[in-house]
Coordinates of C-alpha atoms and ligand atoms in Angstrom, one line a residue:
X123 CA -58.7 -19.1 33.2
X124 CA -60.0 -22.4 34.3
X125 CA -60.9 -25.4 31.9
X126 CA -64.2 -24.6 30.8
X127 CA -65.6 -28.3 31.7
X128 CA -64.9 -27.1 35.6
X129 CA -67.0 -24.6 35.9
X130 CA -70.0 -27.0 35.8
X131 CA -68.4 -30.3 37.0
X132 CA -67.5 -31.6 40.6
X133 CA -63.9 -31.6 40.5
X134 CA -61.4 -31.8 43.2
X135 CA -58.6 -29.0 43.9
X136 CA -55.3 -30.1 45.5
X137 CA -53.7 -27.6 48.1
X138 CA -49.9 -27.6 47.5
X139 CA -49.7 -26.3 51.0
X140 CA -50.9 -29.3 53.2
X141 CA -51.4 -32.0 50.5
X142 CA -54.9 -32.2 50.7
X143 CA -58.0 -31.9 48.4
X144 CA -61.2 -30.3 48.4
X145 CA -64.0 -31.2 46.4
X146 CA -65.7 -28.6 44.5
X147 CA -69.5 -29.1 42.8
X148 CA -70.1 -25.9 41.2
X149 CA -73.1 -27.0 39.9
X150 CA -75.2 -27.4 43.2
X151 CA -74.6 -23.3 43.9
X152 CA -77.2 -23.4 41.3
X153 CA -80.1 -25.4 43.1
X154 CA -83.0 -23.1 44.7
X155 CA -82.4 -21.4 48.2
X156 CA -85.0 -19.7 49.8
X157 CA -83.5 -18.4 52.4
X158 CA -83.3 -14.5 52.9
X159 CA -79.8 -12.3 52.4
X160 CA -80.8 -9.9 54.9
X161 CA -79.0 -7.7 56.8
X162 CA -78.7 -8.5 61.0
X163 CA -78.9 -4.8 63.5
X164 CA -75.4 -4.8 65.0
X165 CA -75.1 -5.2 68.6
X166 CA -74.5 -1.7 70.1
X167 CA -71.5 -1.5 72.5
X168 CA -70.0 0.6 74.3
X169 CA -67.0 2.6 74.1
X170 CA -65.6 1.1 77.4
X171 CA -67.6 -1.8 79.3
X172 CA -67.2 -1.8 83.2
X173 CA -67.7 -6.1 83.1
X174 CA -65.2 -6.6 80.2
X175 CA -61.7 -8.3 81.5
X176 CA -59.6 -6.6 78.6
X177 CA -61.4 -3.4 78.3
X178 CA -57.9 -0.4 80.2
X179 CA -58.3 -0.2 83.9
X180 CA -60.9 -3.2 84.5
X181 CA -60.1 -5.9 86.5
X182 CA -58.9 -9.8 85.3
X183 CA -59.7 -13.0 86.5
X184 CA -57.3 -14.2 89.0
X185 CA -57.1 -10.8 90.6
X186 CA -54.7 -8.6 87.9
X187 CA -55.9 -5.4 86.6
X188 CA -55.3 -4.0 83.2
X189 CA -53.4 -0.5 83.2
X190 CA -54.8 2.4 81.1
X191 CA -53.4 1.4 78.4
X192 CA -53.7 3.2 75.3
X193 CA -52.7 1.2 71.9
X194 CA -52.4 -2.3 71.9
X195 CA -52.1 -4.4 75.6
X196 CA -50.7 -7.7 75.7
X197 CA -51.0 -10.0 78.8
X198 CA -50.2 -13.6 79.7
X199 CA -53.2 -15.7 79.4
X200 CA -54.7 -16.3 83.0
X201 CA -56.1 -19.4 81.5
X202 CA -53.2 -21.1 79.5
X203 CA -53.4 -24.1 77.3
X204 CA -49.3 -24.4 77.3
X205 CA -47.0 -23.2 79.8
X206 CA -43.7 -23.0 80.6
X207 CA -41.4 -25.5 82.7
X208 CA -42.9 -28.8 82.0
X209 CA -40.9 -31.5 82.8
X210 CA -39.6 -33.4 79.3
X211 CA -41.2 -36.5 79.2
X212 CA -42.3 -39.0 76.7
X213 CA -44.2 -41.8 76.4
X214 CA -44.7 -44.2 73.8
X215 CA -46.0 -48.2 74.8
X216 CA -47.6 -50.8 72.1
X217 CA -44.6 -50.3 69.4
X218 CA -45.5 -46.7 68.6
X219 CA -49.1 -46.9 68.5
X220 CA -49.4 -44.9 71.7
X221 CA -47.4 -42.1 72.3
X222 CA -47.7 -38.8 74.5
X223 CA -44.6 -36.0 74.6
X224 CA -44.9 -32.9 76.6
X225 CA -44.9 -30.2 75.5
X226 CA -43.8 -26.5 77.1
X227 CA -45.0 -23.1 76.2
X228 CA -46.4 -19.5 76.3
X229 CA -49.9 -17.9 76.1
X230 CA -50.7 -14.4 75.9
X231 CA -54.0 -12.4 74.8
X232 CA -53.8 -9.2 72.7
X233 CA -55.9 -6.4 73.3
X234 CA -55.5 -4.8 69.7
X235 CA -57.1 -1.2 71.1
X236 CA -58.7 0.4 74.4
X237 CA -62.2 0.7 72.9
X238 CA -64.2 -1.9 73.5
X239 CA -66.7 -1.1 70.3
X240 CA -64.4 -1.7 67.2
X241 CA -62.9 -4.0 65.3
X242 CA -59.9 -4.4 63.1
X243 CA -61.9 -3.1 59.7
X244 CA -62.8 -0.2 61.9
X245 CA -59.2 1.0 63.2
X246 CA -57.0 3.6 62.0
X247 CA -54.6 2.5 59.5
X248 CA -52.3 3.5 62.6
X249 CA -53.8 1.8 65.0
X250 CA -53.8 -1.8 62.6
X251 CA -50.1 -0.7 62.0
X252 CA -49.8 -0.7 66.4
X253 CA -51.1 -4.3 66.1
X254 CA -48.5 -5.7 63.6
X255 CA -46.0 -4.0 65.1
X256 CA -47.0 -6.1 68.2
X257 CA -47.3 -9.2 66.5
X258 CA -43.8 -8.9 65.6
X259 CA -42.2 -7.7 68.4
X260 CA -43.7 -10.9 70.4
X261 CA -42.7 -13.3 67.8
X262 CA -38.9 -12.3 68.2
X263 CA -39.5 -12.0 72.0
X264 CA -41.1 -15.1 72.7
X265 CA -38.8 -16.9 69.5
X266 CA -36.0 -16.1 71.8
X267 CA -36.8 -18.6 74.5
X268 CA -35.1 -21.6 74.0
X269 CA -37.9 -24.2 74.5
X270 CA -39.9 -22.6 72.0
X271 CA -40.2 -23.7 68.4
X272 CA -43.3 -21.8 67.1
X273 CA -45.3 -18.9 67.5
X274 CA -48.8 -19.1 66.2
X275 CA -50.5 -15.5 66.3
X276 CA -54.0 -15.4 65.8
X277 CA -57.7 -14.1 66.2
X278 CA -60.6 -15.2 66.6
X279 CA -63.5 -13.2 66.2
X280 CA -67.3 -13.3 66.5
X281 CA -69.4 -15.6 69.0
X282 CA -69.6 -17.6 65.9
X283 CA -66.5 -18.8 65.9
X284 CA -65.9 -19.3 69.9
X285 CA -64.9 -16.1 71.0
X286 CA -65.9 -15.0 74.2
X287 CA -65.7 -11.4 74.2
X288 CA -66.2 -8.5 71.4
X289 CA -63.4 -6.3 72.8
X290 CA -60.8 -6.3 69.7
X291 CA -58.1 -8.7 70.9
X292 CA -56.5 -11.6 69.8
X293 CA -53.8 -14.5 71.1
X294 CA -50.7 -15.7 70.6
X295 CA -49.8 -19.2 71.5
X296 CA -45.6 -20.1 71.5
X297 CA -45.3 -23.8 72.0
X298 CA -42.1 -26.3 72.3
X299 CA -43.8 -28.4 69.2
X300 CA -44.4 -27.1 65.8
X301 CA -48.0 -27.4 65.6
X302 CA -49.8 -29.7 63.1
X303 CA -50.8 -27.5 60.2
X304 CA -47.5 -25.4 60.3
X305 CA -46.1 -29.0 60.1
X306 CA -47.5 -30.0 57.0
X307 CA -47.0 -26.7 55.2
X308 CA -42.9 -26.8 56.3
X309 CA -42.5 -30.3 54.6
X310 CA -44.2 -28.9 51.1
X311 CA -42.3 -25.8 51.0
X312 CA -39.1 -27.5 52.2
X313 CA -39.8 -30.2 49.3
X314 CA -40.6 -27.8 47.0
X315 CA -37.8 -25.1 47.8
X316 CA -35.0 -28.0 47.0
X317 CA -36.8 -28.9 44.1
X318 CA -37.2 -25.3 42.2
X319 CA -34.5 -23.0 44.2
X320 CA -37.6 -20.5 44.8
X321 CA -40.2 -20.5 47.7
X322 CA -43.6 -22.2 46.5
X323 CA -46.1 -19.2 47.6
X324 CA -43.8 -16.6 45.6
X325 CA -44.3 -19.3 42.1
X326 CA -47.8 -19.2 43.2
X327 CA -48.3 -15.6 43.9
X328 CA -47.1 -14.8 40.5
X329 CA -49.3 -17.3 38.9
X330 CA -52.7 -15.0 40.7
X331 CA -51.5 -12.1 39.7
X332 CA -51.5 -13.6 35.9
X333 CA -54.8 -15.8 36.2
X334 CA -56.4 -12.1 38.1
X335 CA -59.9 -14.2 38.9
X336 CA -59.2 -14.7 42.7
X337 CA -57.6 -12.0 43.5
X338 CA -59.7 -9.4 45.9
X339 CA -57.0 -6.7 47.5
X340 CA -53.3 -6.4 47.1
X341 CA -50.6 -3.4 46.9
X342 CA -46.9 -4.0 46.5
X343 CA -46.2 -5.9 49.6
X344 CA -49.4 -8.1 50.6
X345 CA -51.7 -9.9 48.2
X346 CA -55.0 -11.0 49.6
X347 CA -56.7 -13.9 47.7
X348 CA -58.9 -16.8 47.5
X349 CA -56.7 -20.0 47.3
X350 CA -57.6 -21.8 44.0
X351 CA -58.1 -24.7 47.0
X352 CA -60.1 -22.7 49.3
X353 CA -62.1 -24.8 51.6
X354 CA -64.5 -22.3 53.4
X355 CA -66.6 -20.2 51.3
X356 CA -65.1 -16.8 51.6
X357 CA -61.4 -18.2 52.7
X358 CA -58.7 -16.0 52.0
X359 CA -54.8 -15.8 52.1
X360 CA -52.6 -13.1 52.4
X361 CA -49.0 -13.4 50.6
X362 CA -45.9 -11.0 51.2
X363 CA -45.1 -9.8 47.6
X364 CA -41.5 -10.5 48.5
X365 CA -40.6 -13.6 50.6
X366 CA -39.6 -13.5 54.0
X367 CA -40.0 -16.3 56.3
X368 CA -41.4 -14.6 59.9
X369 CA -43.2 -11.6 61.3
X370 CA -40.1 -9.6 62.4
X371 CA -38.2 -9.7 58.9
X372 CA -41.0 -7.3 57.9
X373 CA -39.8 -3.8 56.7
X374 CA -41.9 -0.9 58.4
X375 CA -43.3 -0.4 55.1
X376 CA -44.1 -4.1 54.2
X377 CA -46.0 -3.7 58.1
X378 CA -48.0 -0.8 56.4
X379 CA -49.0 -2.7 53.5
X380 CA -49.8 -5.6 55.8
X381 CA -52.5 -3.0 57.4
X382 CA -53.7 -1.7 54.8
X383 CA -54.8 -5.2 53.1
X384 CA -56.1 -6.2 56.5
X385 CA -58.0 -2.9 56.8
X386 CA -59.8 -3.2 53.1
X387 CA -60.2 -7.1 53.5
X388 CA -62.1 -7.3 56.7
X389 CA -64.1 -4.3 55.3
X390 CA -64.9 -6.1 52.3
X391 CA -66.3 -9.3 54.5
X392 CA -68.5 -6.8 56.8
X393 CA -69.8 -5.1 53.8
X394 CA -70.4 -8.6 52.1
X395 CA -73.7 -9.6 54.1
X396 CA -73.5 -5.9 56.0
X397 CA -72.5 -7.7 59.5
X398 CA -69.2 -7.8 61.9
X399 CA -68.0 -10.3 59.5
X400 CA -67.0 -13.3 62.1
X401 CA -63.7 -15.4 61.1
X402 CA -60.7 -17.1 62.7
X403 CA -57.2 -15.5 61.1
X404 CA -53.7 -16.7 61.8
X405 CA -50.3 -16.1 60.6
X406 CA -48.1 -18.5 58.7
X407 CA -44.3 -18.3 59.9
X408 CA -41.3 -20.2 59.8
X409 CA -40.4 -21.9 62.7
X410 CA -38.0 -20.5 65.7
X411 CA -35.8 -24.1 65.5
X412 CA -32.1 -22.5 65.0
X413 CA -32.5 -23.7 61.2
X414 CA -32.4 -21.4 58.4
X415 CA -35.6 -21.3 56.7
X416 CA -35.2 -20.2 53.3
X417 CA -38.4 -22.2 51.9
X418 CA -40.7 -20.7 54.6
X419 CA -43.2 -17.8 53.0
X420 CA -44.4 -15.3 55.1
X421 CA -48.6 -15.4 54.9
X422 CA -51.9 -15.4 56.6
X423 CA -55.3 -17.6 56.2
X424 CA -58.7 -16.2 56.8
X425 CA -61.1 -19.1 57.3
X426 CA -64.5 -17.2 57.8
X427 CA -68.2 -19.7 58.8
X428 CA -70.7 -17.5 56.9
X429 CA -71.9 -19.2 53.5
X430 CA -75.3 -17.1 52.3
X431 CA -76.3 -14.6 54.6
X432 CA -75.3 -13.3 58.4
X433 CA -77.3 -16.1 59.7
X434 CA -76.2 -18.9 57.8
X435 CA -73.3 -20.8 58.4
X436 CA -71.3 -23.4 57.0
X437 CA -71.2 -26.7 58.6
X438 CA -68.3 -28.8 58.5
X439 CA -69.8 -32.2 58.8
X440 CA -70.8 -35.4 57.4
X441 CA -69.4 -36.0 54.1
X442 CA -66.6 -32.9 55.0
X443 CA -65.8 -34.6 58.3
X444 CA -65.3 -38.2 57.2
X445 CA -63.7 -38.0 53.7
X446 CA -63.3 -34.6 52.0
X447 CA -64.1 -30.9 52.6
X448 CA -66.4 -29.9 50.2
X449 CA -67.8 -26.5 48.2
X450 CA -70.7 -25.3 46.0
X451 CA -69.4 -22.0 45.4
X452 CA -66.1 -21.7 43.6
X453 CA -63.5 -19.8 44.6
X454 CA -63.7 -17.8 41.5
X455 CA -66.9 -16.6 42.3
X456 CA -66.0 -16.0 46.3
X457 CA -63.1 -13.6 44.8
X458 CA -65.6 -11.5 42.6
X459 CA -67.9 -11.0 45.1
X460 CA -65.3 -9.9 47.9
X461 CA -63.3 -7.8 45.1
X462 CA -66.1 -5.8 44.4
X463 CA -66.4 -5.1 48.5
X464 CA -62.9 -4.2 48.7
X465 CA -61.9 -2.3 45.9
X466 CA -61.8 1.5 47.0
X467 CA -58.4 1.8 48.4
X468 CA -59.6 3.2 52.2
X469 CA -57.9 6.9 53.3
X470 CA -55.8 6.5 56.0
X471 CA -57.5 8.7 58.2
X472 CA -60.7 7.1 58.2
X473 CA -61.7 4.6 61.4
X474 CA -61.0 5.4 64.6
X475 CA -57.7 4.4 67.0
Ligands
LIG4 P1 -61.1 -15.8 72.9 O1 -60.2 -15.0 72.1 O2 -61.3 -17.2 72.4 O3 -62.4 -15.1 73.3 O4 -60.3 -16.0 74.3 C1 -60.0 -15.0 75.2 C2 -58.8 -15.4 76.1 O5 -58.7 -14.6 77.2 C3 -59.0 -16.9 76.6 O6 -57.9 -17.7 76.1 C4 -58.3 -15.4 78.3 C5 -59.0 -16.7 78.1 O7 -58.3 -17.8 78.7 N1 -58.7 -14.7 79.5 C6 -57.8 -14.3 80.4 O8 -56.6 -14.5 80.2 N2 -58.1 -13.5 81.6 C7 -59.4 -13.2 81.9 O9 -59.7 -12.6 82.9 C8 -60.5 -13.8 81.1 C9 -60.1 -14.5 79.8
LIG5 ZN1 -63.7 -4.2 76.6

């Protein structure tokens, strides 16, 4: 358990993972709200829409059409933010205060199933199982080109956060460069791998399942929890009970236990404030840089907007924005609430494909 003293007092959390802190003032969750919890009518769709450009059969921009596909679909983004073949060049004038580097890469959308009208916590456990499987097959395809050094896989979902379209899908971005945020978290496992022999999520992982008070669904090979250093309000991150560094070192039954955590934890955010819970999720793997990686930990971070209700958000601004992120809510509390939304263990034959 927690010192007492911080469940009342503003105190600030350090994430191991990037180095930063987060301020947490538990006291303010206290002060009056009077806005409503209420729940929002879900937008009806349809089973297949004729104007959507990733629903089988319908037609892309820039002229390609989708085939009838009939599990997951993946396609090179007709818009890409990276692409391959960019010449190698680098810039960098005024002793190092200005510098620019290309950077090559790959971009590719997802369709995660042919109905237009679900969503990951309403697939099969089969049909979440068909997405993974995907996820891993294009990390080792796309790990395999040699100008590539990281593959970030991710979703984003809900208008809320950006995305354009409701159809389940998700993207996968490979770039030459390893991304910021993967950055920072290979330096702190690297440092702390050398320093204790073991990989820093496992020491942490086994310090959860002690403490209990933030974990919300787990089986033997994924454990979803709030970060003791959560920064959104209902933040999670999903650990591999036994450390492997990418996607593709997944056993078939590790995949399965990866489905079912993601099936039971995006249930448990739609039943929290009974909406399509909106969220951006991306997987955390080692990079594809020829080095072993013996520090990196396979894992996931779920960084949902909704605070209160459907309708309100959290804002990242002001104080956030120029000197620390900052909560009201503890994590603690996030955990309890989300634990008691996820903890029937779902049949597998429940959702649809
Ligand atoms: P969101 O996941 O943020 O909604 O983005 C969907 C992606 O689909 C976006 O990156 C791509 C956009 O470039 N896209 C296509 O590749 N082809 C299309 O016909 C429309 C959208
Ligand atoms: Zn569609």
């Amino acid at each position: 358990m927690m010192t007492t003293s911080f469940e009342q007092q503003p105190h600030r959390r350090l994430n191991p993972l990037t180095g930063e802190w987060v301020l947490v003032s538990p006291h303010r969750a206290a002060r009056p709200w009077q806005g409503q919890v209420e729940p929002v009518a879900g937008e009806h769709l349809p089973a297949h829409d004729a104007t959507c450009y990733l629903c089988p059969g319908n037609a892309r921009a820039g002229g390609h059409r989708n085939p009838d596909y009939a599990g997951t679909y993946v396609f090179d983004n007709d818009f890409p933010a990276l692409v391959t073949g960019t010449p190698d060049v680098r810039h960098d004038a005024a002793g190092g205060l200005v510098v620019a580097e290309s950077v090559p890469g790959i971009c590719r959308v997802v369709c995660f199933s042919p109905r237009h009208d679900l969503t990951l916590s309403q697939m099969t456990h089969e049909g979440v199982r068909g997405v993974i499987d995907t996820w891993c097959a294009q990390t080792s395809e796309l790990s395999a080109h040699h100008d590539i050094r990281y593959v970030q896989v991710f979703e984003n979902r809900g208008a809320m956060m950006g995305c354009s379209n409701p159809h389940p899908h998700g993207q996968i971005w490979a770039s030459g460069d390893v991304p910021n945020e993967p950055a920072k978290e290979l330096a702190t496992q690297r440092a702390y791998f050398s320093a204790h022999g073991r990989t820093m999520l496992g020491d942490y992982l086994a310090y959860e399942r002690t403490a209990g008070e933030r974990l919300v669904v787990e089986n033997e090979h994924c454990v979803a929890l709030v970060p003791f250093w959560a920064v959104w309000p209902f933040e999670t991150l999903l650990v591999a009970t036994h450390p492997v560094a990418d996607l593709p070192s997944l056993s078939g039954d590790a995949r399965d236990g990866w489905a079912d955590v993601l099936r039971r934890l995006t249930r448990a955010y739609d039943r929290l404030f009974d909406v399509s819970f909106p969220y951006s999720l991306g997987i955390h793997q080692a990079p594809c840089d020829d080095d072993p990686h013996p520090e990196w930990h396979l894992h996931a971070h779920v960084y949902p907007p909704l605070l209160r209700s459907a309708t309100v958000r959290k804002f990242m601004v002001g104080y956030e924005l120029l000197a620390s992120p900052q909560r009201d809510l503890t994590p603690e509390s996030a955990a309890e609430r989300l634990r008691e939304r996820g903890a029937t263990r779902e049949s597998r034959d429940t959702g649809a494909p």
